[in-house]
Amino acid sequence: MSKTKALGPSLPFFKKSLETMPRAQRRDYLERKLRGIIQHAYRHSTGFKRLLDAAGRSPGDIKTIKALEKIPITKKADLVELQKKHPPFGGWEGVPLHDLRRIYVSPGPINEPGEKEYDELGWAQAMVAAGFRPGQTAINTFSYHMVPFALNMIDNSLYRVGCITIPTGVGNTEQQVNILRTLHVDAFCGTPSFLLAIAEKAEEMGLDPGKDLCLRVGLVAAEMVPETLRSNLEERFGMVLRQSYGTADIGCLGYECLEKNGMHVPDDKLVEIVDPQTGKQLKPGEVGEIVATTFNKTYPLIRFGTGDLSQLSVAPCPCGRTSPRLMKILGRVDQVTKVRGLFVHPGQADEVASRHDPIARVQVVVRRRDHKDEMILRVELQEGTFPAEPLKEAIEKSIRDVMKVRGEVQFVPKGTIPAGAKKIDDQRTWE
Ligand SMILES: [Zn+2]
């Protein structure tokens, strides 16, 4: 029997009372937390006070999730500018400086105030949902330097779950393989690409990752894991791999349970999906920007715009958790464009590509001709497949189904779409 199956259908929780709250109770719970953090931030964070005052609002105006719409969204770029003006934190710290334990520095650069006691739930909930159990030994292969992720968030969460942590950090792949083997490591925290590097190194060293190593569970973050890579890694190691989503500033915003059908929003975050242009909340199923609010009193980011696109599902999950789920991450907000009045986003281009095996790469090009929008899907085909009219028609039908706008397929030779090219190339110029 494989170790994957041995994990069984029983699904423990990290904080069952929170994770299984009925929907109305969850809303009351979150709104109570929201009112608390708004009052706290207004009183202690000069950055938030400035923002709310400039919007002509007072803390009393923000009592419900819906009322959050009255607060302007703060983006990462805004934080960078604010920190230049009001160092070191742009006024966003929610406690006096002498009450900090650490100062983190994340790419941006952004300084982040670090709390004395880490008490957030998200990553611990993610670990338990992925199958981490007390007494297991885990390697934490995220970087321990500068940023809060490995040192504060993941390390502390492993401790809270009851796991023993080996703080390996990134790199030293051969040494990591030896550690996995000699210390009988059960659990992995890191990026999917680093887990792949470990698998390859182990094989290079003459080991069979499934037999000679005993990894049972893994929580990956920082990059989304494609399904083909996930099943490859799960089979190679005989492990369960679950992914999570979050940012260094605000922590965990979503984690997969064993059902693997989207990422549950943790109970200590408030996640909205908003129209990137108006900041208004969208309904479940609609695609928009992920905007998050944390209840962290040391660093009370409120309506922080992640710049990532997704949609929420509120359909019941068989695991018993009642929180909404972030579905796939569908690309970046700055890559969203409107074609004939409809939003087109990079995730849709990927969806179209995934429906046709012969497709190797795609790129959407939007142009303007005779004062009309024109959308072209440039398609590179896999080695050994050739452009044909029926394939062109089939892809064009998928474009209509997925994107809801008409687009023309243009086959291009392999290598035409440059590496790192934007998924959506908007070539329109407006006079
Ligand atoms: Zn679930």
Short mmCIF file of C-alpha atoms and ligand atoms in Angstrom, two decimals:
data_model
loop_
_atom_site.label_atom_id
_atom_site.label_comp_id
_atom_site.label_asym_id
_atom_site.label_seq_id
_atom_site.Cartn_x
_atom_site.Cartn_y
_atom_site.Cartn_z
CA MET A 1 0.00 0.00 0.00
CA SER A 2 1.35 3.41 -0.88
CA LYS A 3 2.02 5.92 1.82
CA THR A 4 -0.39 8.30 0.10
CA LYS A 5 -3.27 5.97 0.74
CA ALA A 6 -2.07 5.18 4.26
CA LEU A 7 -2.86 8.76 5.22
CA GLY A 8 -6.53 7.79 5.00
CA PRO A 9 -9.68 9.83 4.83
CA SER A 10 -9.63 11.16 8.39
CA LEU A 11 -9.07 14.88 8.28
CA PRO A 12 -7.98 16.47 11.52
CA PHE A 13 -8.05 20.20 11.92
CA PHE A 14 -5.68 22.64 13.56
CA LYS A 15 -8.53 24.65 15.13
CA LYS A 16 -11.68 22.71 14.41
CA SER A 17 -14.04 25.15 16.13
CA LEU A 18 -12.92 27.89 13.76
CA GLU A 19 -12.44 25.81 10.63
CA THR A 20 -15.95 24.32 10.72
CA MET A 21 -17.93 27.42 11.76
CA PRO A 22 -21.27 27.74 9.97
CA ARG A 23 -21.21 30.54 7.39
CA ALA A 24 -23.21 33.11 9.34
CA GLN A 25 -21.09 32.50 12.43
CA ARG A 26 -17.93 32.90 10.33
CA ARG A 27 -19.16 36.26 9.04
CA ASP A 28 -19.92 37.45 12.60
CA TYR A 29 -16.54 36.19 13.77
CA LEU A 30 -14.65 37.95 10.97
CA GLU A 31 -16.59 41.18 11.34
CA ARG A 32 -15.89 41.24 15.07
CA LYS A 33 -12.17 40.75 14.35
CA LEU A 34 -12.39 43.39 11.62
CA ARG A 35 -13.89 46.03 13.94
CA GLY A 36 -11.15 45.23 16.47
CA ILE A 37 -8.27 45.64 14.04
CA ILE A 38 -9.74 48.81 12.48
CA GLN A 39 -9.93 50.45 15.92
CA HIS A 40 -6.45 49.25 16.82
CA ALA A 41 -4.86 50.33 13.54
CA TYR A 42 -6.52 53.75 13.59
CA ARG A 43 -5.22 54.37 17.07
CA HIS A 44 -1.69 52.97 16.66
CA SER A 45 -0.75 53.03 12.97
CA THR A 46 -0.17 56.52 11.62
CA GLY A 47 -0.12 55.03 8.08
CA PHE A 48 -3.64 53.65 8.42
CA LYS A 49 -4.91 56.78 10.16
CA ARG A 50 -3.62 58.93 7.30
CA LEU A 51 -5.28 56.64 4.77
CA LEU A 52 -8.66 56.59 6.50
CA ASP A 53 -8.64 60.34 7.21
CA ALA A 54 -7.80 61.07 3.56
CA ALA A 55 -10.74 58.91 2.50
CA GLY A 56 -12.97 60.99 4.78
CA ARG A 57 -13.88 57.97 6.89
CA SER A 58 -13.73 57.09 10.54
CA PRO A 59 -13.30 53.67 12.18
CA GLY A 60 -17.01 53.67 13.03
CA ASP A 61 -17.81 53.55 9.30
CA ILE A 62 -16.10 50.18 8.90
CA LYS A 63 -18.19 47.64 10.75
CA THR A 64 -18.88 45.04 8.09
CA ILE A 65 -16.99 43.21 5.36
CA LYS A 66 -19.03 45.12 2.78
CA ALA A 67 -17.98 48.43 4.39
CA LEU A 68 -14.33 47.60 3.69
CA GLU A 69 -15.02 48.92 0.20
CA LYS A 70 -14.84 52.43 1.69
CA ILE A 71 -11.11 51.97 2.38
CA PRO A 72 -8.72 52.52 -0.52
CA ILE A 73 -6.56 49.54 -1.49
CA THR A 74 -2.88 49.73 -0.57
CA LYS A 75 -0.51 48.14 -3.06
CA LYS A 76 3.05 46.98 -2.59
CA ALA A 77 4.30 49.91 -4.67
CA ASP A 78 2.41 52.30 -2.35
CA LEU A 79 4.15 50.76 0.66
CA VAL A 80 7.58 51.26 -0.94
CA GLU A 81 6.79 54.95 -1.53
CA LEU A 82 5.30 55.45 1.93
CA GLN A 83 8.37 53.90 3.53
CA LYS A 84 10.60 56.38 1.71
CA LYS A 85 8.46 59.22 3.02
CA HIS A 86 7.94 57.86 6.53
CA PRO A 87 10.73 55.42 7.35
CA PRO A 88 11.09 52.71 8.37
CA PHE A 89 7.55 51.27 7.93
CA GLY A 90 5.54 54.02 6.27
CA GLY A 91 3.66 54.34 9.54
CA TRP A 92 2.07 50.92 9.14
CA GLU A 93 3.50 49.49 12.35
CA GLY A 94 0.79 48.98 14.96
CA VAL A 95 3.02 48.94 18.06
CA PRO A 96 5.82 51.20 19.35
CA LEU A 97 9.19 50.40 17.73
CA HIS A 98 10.67 49.15 21.00
CA ASP A 99 8.01 46.45 21.11
CA LEU A 100 9.28 44.74 17.96
CA ARG A 101 11.20 41.50 18.03
CA ARG A 102 12.72 41.73 14.57
CA ILE A 103 12.72 43.87 11.46
CA TYR A 104 12.43 41.93 8.23
CA VAL A 105 13.46 43.22 4.84
CA SER A 106 11.59 41.83 1.84
CA PRO A 107 12.18 42.51 -1.84
CA GLY A 108 10.68 45.85 -2.83
CA PRO A 109 12.54 46.77 -0.67
CA ILE A 110 9.99 46.72 2.09
CA ASN A 111 10.77 46.82 5.81
CA GLU A 112 8.40 44.76 7.91
CA PRO A 113 7.82 45.06 11.64
CA GLY A 114 8.09 41.66 13.34
CA GLU A 115 5.87 40.72 16.27
CA LYS A 116 7.14 39.44 19.62
CA GLU A 117 5.00 36.29 19.59
CA TYR A 118 3.93 34.73 16.30
CA ASP A 119 0.35 33.63 16.77
CA GLU A 120 -1.12 33.47 13.27
CA LEU A 121 -3.06 30.37 12.29
CA GLY A 122 -2.81 30.18 8.53
CA TRP A 123 0.36 28.21 7.89
CA ALA A 124 -0.30 25.81 10.78
CA GLN A 125 -3.78 25.20 9.39
CA ALA A 126 -2.19 24.62 5.99
CA MET A 127 0.24 22.08 7.40
CA VAL A 128 -2.40 20.07 9.23
CA ALA A 129 -4.71 20.16 6.20
CA ALA A 130 -1.84 18.78 4.09
CA GLY A 131 -1.33 15.90 6.53
CA PHE A 132 1.44 17.18 8.83
CA ARG A 133 1.15 15.56 12.24
CA PRO A 134 2.72 16.11 15.68
CA GLY A 135 5.98 14.23 16.12
CA GLN A 136 6.95 14.33 12.47
CA THR A 137 10.30 15.73 11.43
CA ALA A 138 10.26 18.44 8.78
CA ILE A 139 12.85 20.24 6.71
CA ASN A 140 12.17 23.92 6.15
CA THR A 141 13.94 24.76 2.90
CA PHE A 142 12.74 28.34 2.57
CA SER A 143 15.30 31.11 3.04
CA TYR A 144 15.87 32.08 6.67
CA HIS A 145 17.58 35.34 5.79
CA MET A 146 16.00 38.79 5.86
CA VAL A 147 12.41 37.80 5.09
CA PRO A 148 9.86 36.64 7.66
CA PHE A 149 8.68 33.59 5.79
CA ALA A 150 10.95 30.70 6.85
CA LEU A 151 12.11 32.01 10.20
CA ASN A 152 8.93 33.49 11.59
CA MET A 153 5.98 32.04 9.71
CA ILE A 154 6.95 28.49 8.74
CA ASP A 155 9.34 27.68 11.60
CA ASN A 156 6.86 28.86 14.24
CA SER A 157 3.95 27.11 12.56
CA LEU A 158 5.81 23.78 12.46
CA TYR A 159 6.43 24.26 16.18
CA ARG A 160 2.75 25.00 16.78
CA VAL A 161 1.71 21.86 14.90
CA GLY A 162 4.17 19.83 16.99
CA CYS A 163 6.69 18.97 14.30
CA ILE A 164 10.45 18.89 14.79
CA THR A 165 12.10 21.36 12.43
CA ILE A 166 15.41 21.07 10.63
CA PRO A 167 16.14 24.62 9.47
CA THR A 168 17.98 23.68 6.29
CA GLY A 169 17.18 26.82 4.28
CA VAL A 170 17.72 26.86 0.52
CA GLY A 171 20.43 25.18 -1.53
CA ASN A 172 22.98 22.49 -0.57
CA THR A 173 20.85 19.92 -2.33
CA GLU A 174 23.18 16.98 -1.74
CA GLN A 175 23.40 17.73 1.95
CA GLN A 176 19.60 18.04 2.07
CA VAL A 177 19.26 14.56 0.55
CA ASN A 178 21.62 13.17 3.19
CA ILE A 179 19.63 14.91 5.92
CA LEU A 180 16.37 13.49 4.55
CA ARG A 181 17.88 10.01 4.65
CA THR A 182 19.81 9.97 7.90
CA LEU A 183 17.27 11.88 9.99
CA HIS A 184 14.25 10.04 8.51
CA VAL A 185 12.51 13.27 7.57
CA ASP A 186 8.73 12.91 7.05
CA ALA A 187 7.74 16.38 5.93
CA PHE A 188 8.90 19.00 3.44
CA CYS A 189 8.35 22.75 3.34
CA GLY A 190 9.66 24.60 0.31
CA THR A 191 9.04 25.40 -3.32
CA PRO A 192 7.91 22.69 -5.75
CA SER A 193 10.95 23.37 -7.94
CA PHE A 194 13.30 22.78 -5.02
CA LEU A 195 11.55 19.50 -4.18
CA LEU A 196 12.09 18.50 -7.80
CA ALA A 197 15.78 19.41 -7.48
CA ILE A 198 15.98 17.16 -4.41
CA ALA A 199 14.36 14.27 -6.30
CA GLU A 200 16.82 14.66 -9.16
CA LYS A 201 19.81 14.93 -6.85
CA ALA A 202 18.71 11.84 -4.89
CA GLU A 203 18.44 9.85 -8.11
CA GLU A 204 21.82 11.14 -9.25
CA MET A 205 23.20 9.82 -5.96
CA GLY A 206 21.80 6.40 -6.81
CA LEU A 207 18.83 6.62 -4.43
CA ASP A 208 15.18 5.89 -5.05
CA PRO A 209 13.29 8.80 -3.42
CA GLY A 210 10.23 6.59 -2.84
CA LYS A 211 12.17 3.77 -1.16
CA ASP A 212 15.32 5.27 0.34
CA LEU A 213 13.72 8.46 1.70
CA CYS A 214 10.61 8.63 3.87
CA LEU A 215 8.93 11.91 2.96
CA ARG A 216 5.18 11.52 3.51
CA VAL A 217 3.87 15.05 3.24
CA GLY A 218 4.87 18.34 1.72
CA LEU A 219 3.61 21.90 1.87
CA VAL A 220 4.75 24.02 -1.03
CA ALA A 221 4.45 27.78 -1.37
CA ALA A 222 5.95 30.75 -3.22
CA GLU A 223 5.18 29.22 -6.63
CA MET A 224 2.06 27.44 -7.82
CA VAL A 225 2.58 23.78 -8.59
CA PRO A 226 1.41 22.57 -12.02
CA GLU A 227 -0.64 19.34 -11.72
CA THR A 228 1.82 17.37 -13.85
CA LEU A 229 4.67 18.33 -11.52
CA ARG A 230 2.58 17.58 -8.45
CA SER A 231 1.70 14.05 -9.56
CA ASN A 232 5.28 13.46 -10.66
CA LEU A 233 6.60 14.43 -7.21
CA GLU A 234 3.86 12.59 -5.31
CA GLU A 235 4.62 9.39 -7.20
CA ARG A 236 8.37 9.73 -7.05
CA PHE A 237 8.44 10.24 -3.27
CA GLY A 238 5.22 8.37 -2.42
CA MET A 239 4.05 11.49 -0.64
CA VAL A 240 1.11 13.90 -0.45
CA LEU A 241 1.90 17.37 -1.75
CA ARG A 242 -0.36 20.32 -1.06
CA GLN A 243 0.09 23.93 -2.01
CA SER A 244 -0.60 27.19 -0.31
CA TYR A 245 -0.71 30.82 -1.28
CA GLY A 246 0.35 33.92 0.57
CA THR A 247 2.73 36.84 0.58
CA ALA A 248 5.66 37.73 2.82
CA ASP A 249 3.85 40.86 3.99
CA ILE A 250 0.57 39.35 5.02
CA GLY A 251 1.15 35.63 5.49
CA CYS A 252 -1.02 32.70 4.46
CA LEU A 253 -4.10 33.54 2.39
CA GLY A 254 -5.04 30.08 1.17
CA TYR A 255 -4.19 26.40 1.60
CA GLU A 256 -5.31 23.19 0.00
CA CYS A 257 -6.90 20.38 1.98
CA LEU A 258 -6.63 16.75 0.88
CA GLU A 259 -9.61 17.33 -1.46
CA LYS A 260 -7.35 19.47 -3.64
CA ASN A 261 -10.16 21.70 -4.87
CA GLY A 262 -8.99 25.22 -4.22
CA MET A 263 -7.28 26.89 -1.27
CA HIS A 264 -9.18 27.48 1.97
CA VAL A 265 -8.83 31.00 3.33
CA PRO A 266 -7.41 30.76 6.88
CA ASP A 267 -9.55 32.02 9.73
CA ASP A 268 -7.27 34.89 10.68
CA LYS A 269 -7.45 36.68 7.34
CA LEU A 270 -10.16 38.44 5.46
CA VAL A 271 -9.93 37.95 1.73
CA GLU A 272 -11.91 39.94 -0.84
CA ILE A 273 -11.96 39.50 -4.59
CA VAL A 274 -12.38 42.93 -6.14
CA ASP A 275 -12.75 44.56 -9.50
CA PRO A 276 -9.19 45.78 -10.16
CA GLN A 277 -10.47 49.06 -11.58
CA THR A 278 -13.12 50.06 -9.03
CA GLY A 279 -12.05 48.18 -5.88
CA LYS A 280 -15.64 46.94 -5.48
CA GLN A 281 -16.17 43.42 -4.12
CA LEU A 282 -17.08 40.76 -6.66
CA LYS A 283 -19.35 37.74 -6.22
CA PRO A 284 -18.08 34.17 -5.74
CA GLY A 285 -16.98 32.81 -9.09
CA GLU A 286 -16.08 36.20 -10.54
CA VAL A 287 -12.42 36.85 -11.33
CA GLY A 288 -10.70 39.81 -9.71
CA GLU A 289 -7.78 40.93 -7.56
CA ILE A 290 -7.08 39.21 -4.24
CA VAL A 291 -7.20 41.88 -1.55
CA ALA A 292 -6.42 40.85 2.01
CA THR A 293 -6.80 42.19 5.51
CA THR A 294 -4.87 40.74 8.43
CA PHE A 295 -5.70 40.91 12.13
CA ASN A 296 -2.01 41.14 13.04
CA LYS A 297 -1.74 44.01 15.54
CA THR A 298 1.99 44.51 14.97
CA TYR A 299 1.61 44.92 11.21
CA PRO A 300 -2.06 45.64 10.55
CA LEU A 301 -2.23 45.70 6.76
CA ILE A 302 -5.79 46.53 5.80
CA ARG A 303 -7.03 46.02 2.26
CA PHE A 304 -3.62 45.05 0.94
CA GLY A 305 -3.76 44.49 -2.82
CA THR A 306 -1.74 41.42 -3.74
CA GLY A 307 -1.79 42.12 -7.48
CA ASP A 308 -2.79 38.48 -8.05
CA LEU A 309 -5.99 37.38 -9.75
CA SER A 310 -8.28 34.64 -8.57
CA GLN A 311 -11.89 33.83 -7.76
CA LEU A 312 -13.58 32.55 -4.60
CA SER A 313 -15.72 29.46 -4.24
CA VAL A 314 -18.20 29.12 -1.40
CA ALA A 315 -19.37 25.65 -2.46
CA PRO A 316 -19.19 23.18 0.46
CA CYS A 317 -15.92 21.23 0.70
CA PRO A 318 -16.11 17.52 1.64
CA CYS A 319 -13.26 18.03 4.13
CA GLY A 320 -15.68 19.81 6.47
CA ARG A 321 -13.92 23.17 6.44
CA THR A 322 -16.43 25.92 5.83
CA SER A 323 -14.11 28.74 4.76
CA PRO A 324 -14.33 30.03 1.20
CA ARG A 325 -11.67 28.80 -1.18
CA LEU A 326 -9.40 30.71 -3.51
CA MET A 327 -9.44 28.86 -6.77
CA LYS A 328 -6.41 28.98 -9.07
CA ILE A 329 -4.14 32.00 -9.17
CA LEU A 330 -4.91 33.32 -12.65
CA GLY A 331 -2.10 35.78 -13.23
CA ARG A 332 -1.25 39.34 -12.31
CA VAL A 333 -3.60 42.28 -12.26
CA ASP A 334 -1.26 44.36 -14.42
CA GLN A 335 -1.76 41.73 -17.14
CA VAL A 336 -5.52 42.04 -17.17
CA THR A 337 -6.91 43.83 -20.13
CA LYS A 338 -10.28 44.61 -21.62
CA VAL A 339 -11.15 43.41 -25.09
CA ARG A 340 -14.41 44.69 -26.51
CA GLY A 341 -15.46 45.61 -22.99
CA LEU A 342 -14.71 42.22 -21.41
CA PHE A 343 -11.87 41.36 -19.02
CA VAL A 344 -9.29 39.02 -20.45
CA HIS A 345 -6.68 37.58 -18.10
CA PRO A 346 -3.62 35.33 -18.44
CA GLY A 347 -5.31 32.39 -16.69
CA GLN A 348 -7.80 32.17 -19.55
CA ALA A 349 -5.00 31.88 -22.10
CA ASP A 350 -3.55 29.00 -20.03
CA GLU A 351 -6.99 27.40 -19.83
CA VAL A 352 -7.38 27.51 -23.62
CA ALA A 353 -3.89 26.02 -24.04
CA SER A 354 -4.61 23.22 -21.56
CA ARG A 355 -7.59 22.09 -23.65
CA HIS A 356 -5.43 21.19 -26.66
CA ASP A 357 -2.53 18.75 -26.31
CA PRO A 358 -0.67 19.93 -29.44
CA ILE A 359 -0.20 23.42 -27.98
CA ALA A 360 3.24 24.16 -26.53
CA ARG A 361 2.96 27.90 -25.74
CA VAL A 362 0.51 30.70 -26.30
CA GLN A 363 0.45 34.45 -26.15
CA VAL A 364 -2.51 36.77 -26.48
CA VAL A 365 -1.97 39.85 -28.63
CA VAL A 366 -4.51 42.64 -28.50
CA ARG A 367 -4.51 45.24 -31.28
CA ARG A 368 -6.72 47.97 -32.56
CA ARG A 369 -7.74 47.98 -36.21
CA ASP A 370 -10.33 50.30 -37.76
CA HIS A 371 -11.22 51.47 -34.25
CA LYS A 372 -12.08 47.93 -33.21
CA ASP A 373 -10.32 45.62 -30.75
CA GLU A 374 -8.74 42.60 -32.32
CA MET A 375 -7.53 39.63 -30.30
CA ILE A 376 -5.04 37.16 -31.68
CA LEU A 377 -3.84 34.02 -29.95
CA ARG A 378 -0.32 33.22 -31.07
CA VAL A 379 0.21 29.48 -30.78
CA GLU A 380 3.46 27.50 -30.81
CA LEU A 381 2.88 23.79 -31.37
CA GLN A 382 4.64 20.82 -29.82
CA GLU A 383 7.48 19.20 -31.74
CA GLY A 384 6.05 16.95 -34.47
CA THR A 385 2.63 18.60 -34.70
CA PHE A 386 1.66 20.81 -37.61
CA PRO A 387 -0.80 23.65 -38.11
CA ALA A 388 -4.12 22.45 -39.51
CA GLU A 389 -7.47 24.11 -40.14
CA PRO A 390 -9.51 21.80 -37.84
CA LEU A 391 -7.10 22.46 -34.96
CA LYS A 392 -7.32 26.21 -35.61
CA GLU A 393 -11.11 26.05 -35.51
CA ALA A 394 -11.13 23.95 -32.35
CA ILE A 395 -8.82 26.39 -30.54
CA GLU A 396 -10.92 29.35 -31.71
CA LYS A 397 -13.99 27.65 -30.27
CA SER A 398 -12.16 27.23 -26.94
CA ILE A 399 -11.28 30.93 -27.00
CA ARG A 400 -14.99 31.78 -27.36
CA ASP A 401 -15.93 29.32 -24.58
CA VAL A 402 -13.27 30.42 -22.11
CA MET A 403 -12.75 34.11 -22.84
CA LYS A 404 -16.26 34.97 -24.05
CA VAL A 405 -14.77 37.06 -26.85
CA ARG A 406 -13.83 36.08 -30.36
CA GLY A 407 -10.17 35.65 -31.14
CA GLU A 408 -8.17 34.50 -34.10
CA VAL A 409 -5.54 31.77 -33.87
CA GLN A 410 -2.20 32.43 -35.50
CA PHE A 411 0.29 29.55 -35.58
CA VAL A 412 3.86 30.76 -35.16
CA PRO A 413 7.15 28.84 -35.41
CA LYS A 414 8.66 27.46 -32.22
CA GLY A 415 10.73 30.06 -30.38
CA THR A 416 8.69 33.04 -31.69
CA ILE A 417 7.22 33.84 -28.29
CA PRO A 418 10.23 35.06 -26.27
CA ALA A 419 10.97 33.43 -22.91
CA GLY A 420 9.50 35.57 -20.16
CA ALA A 421 7.14 37.31 -22.59
CA LYS A 422 3.94 38.75 -21.21
CA LYS A 423 1.05 36.29 -21.52
CA ILE A 424 -1.06 39.17 -22.76
CA ASP A 425 0.64 41.64 -25.07
CA ASP A 426 -1.60 44.65 -25.35
CA GLN A 427 -0.32 46.59 -28.36
CA ARG A 428 -3.11 49.13 -28.47
CA THR A 429 -2.16 52.78 -28.29
CA TRP A 430 -4.69 55.40 -27.36
CA GLU A 431 -4.42 58.94 -28.62
ZN ZN B 1 -11.48 21.30 2.02
#
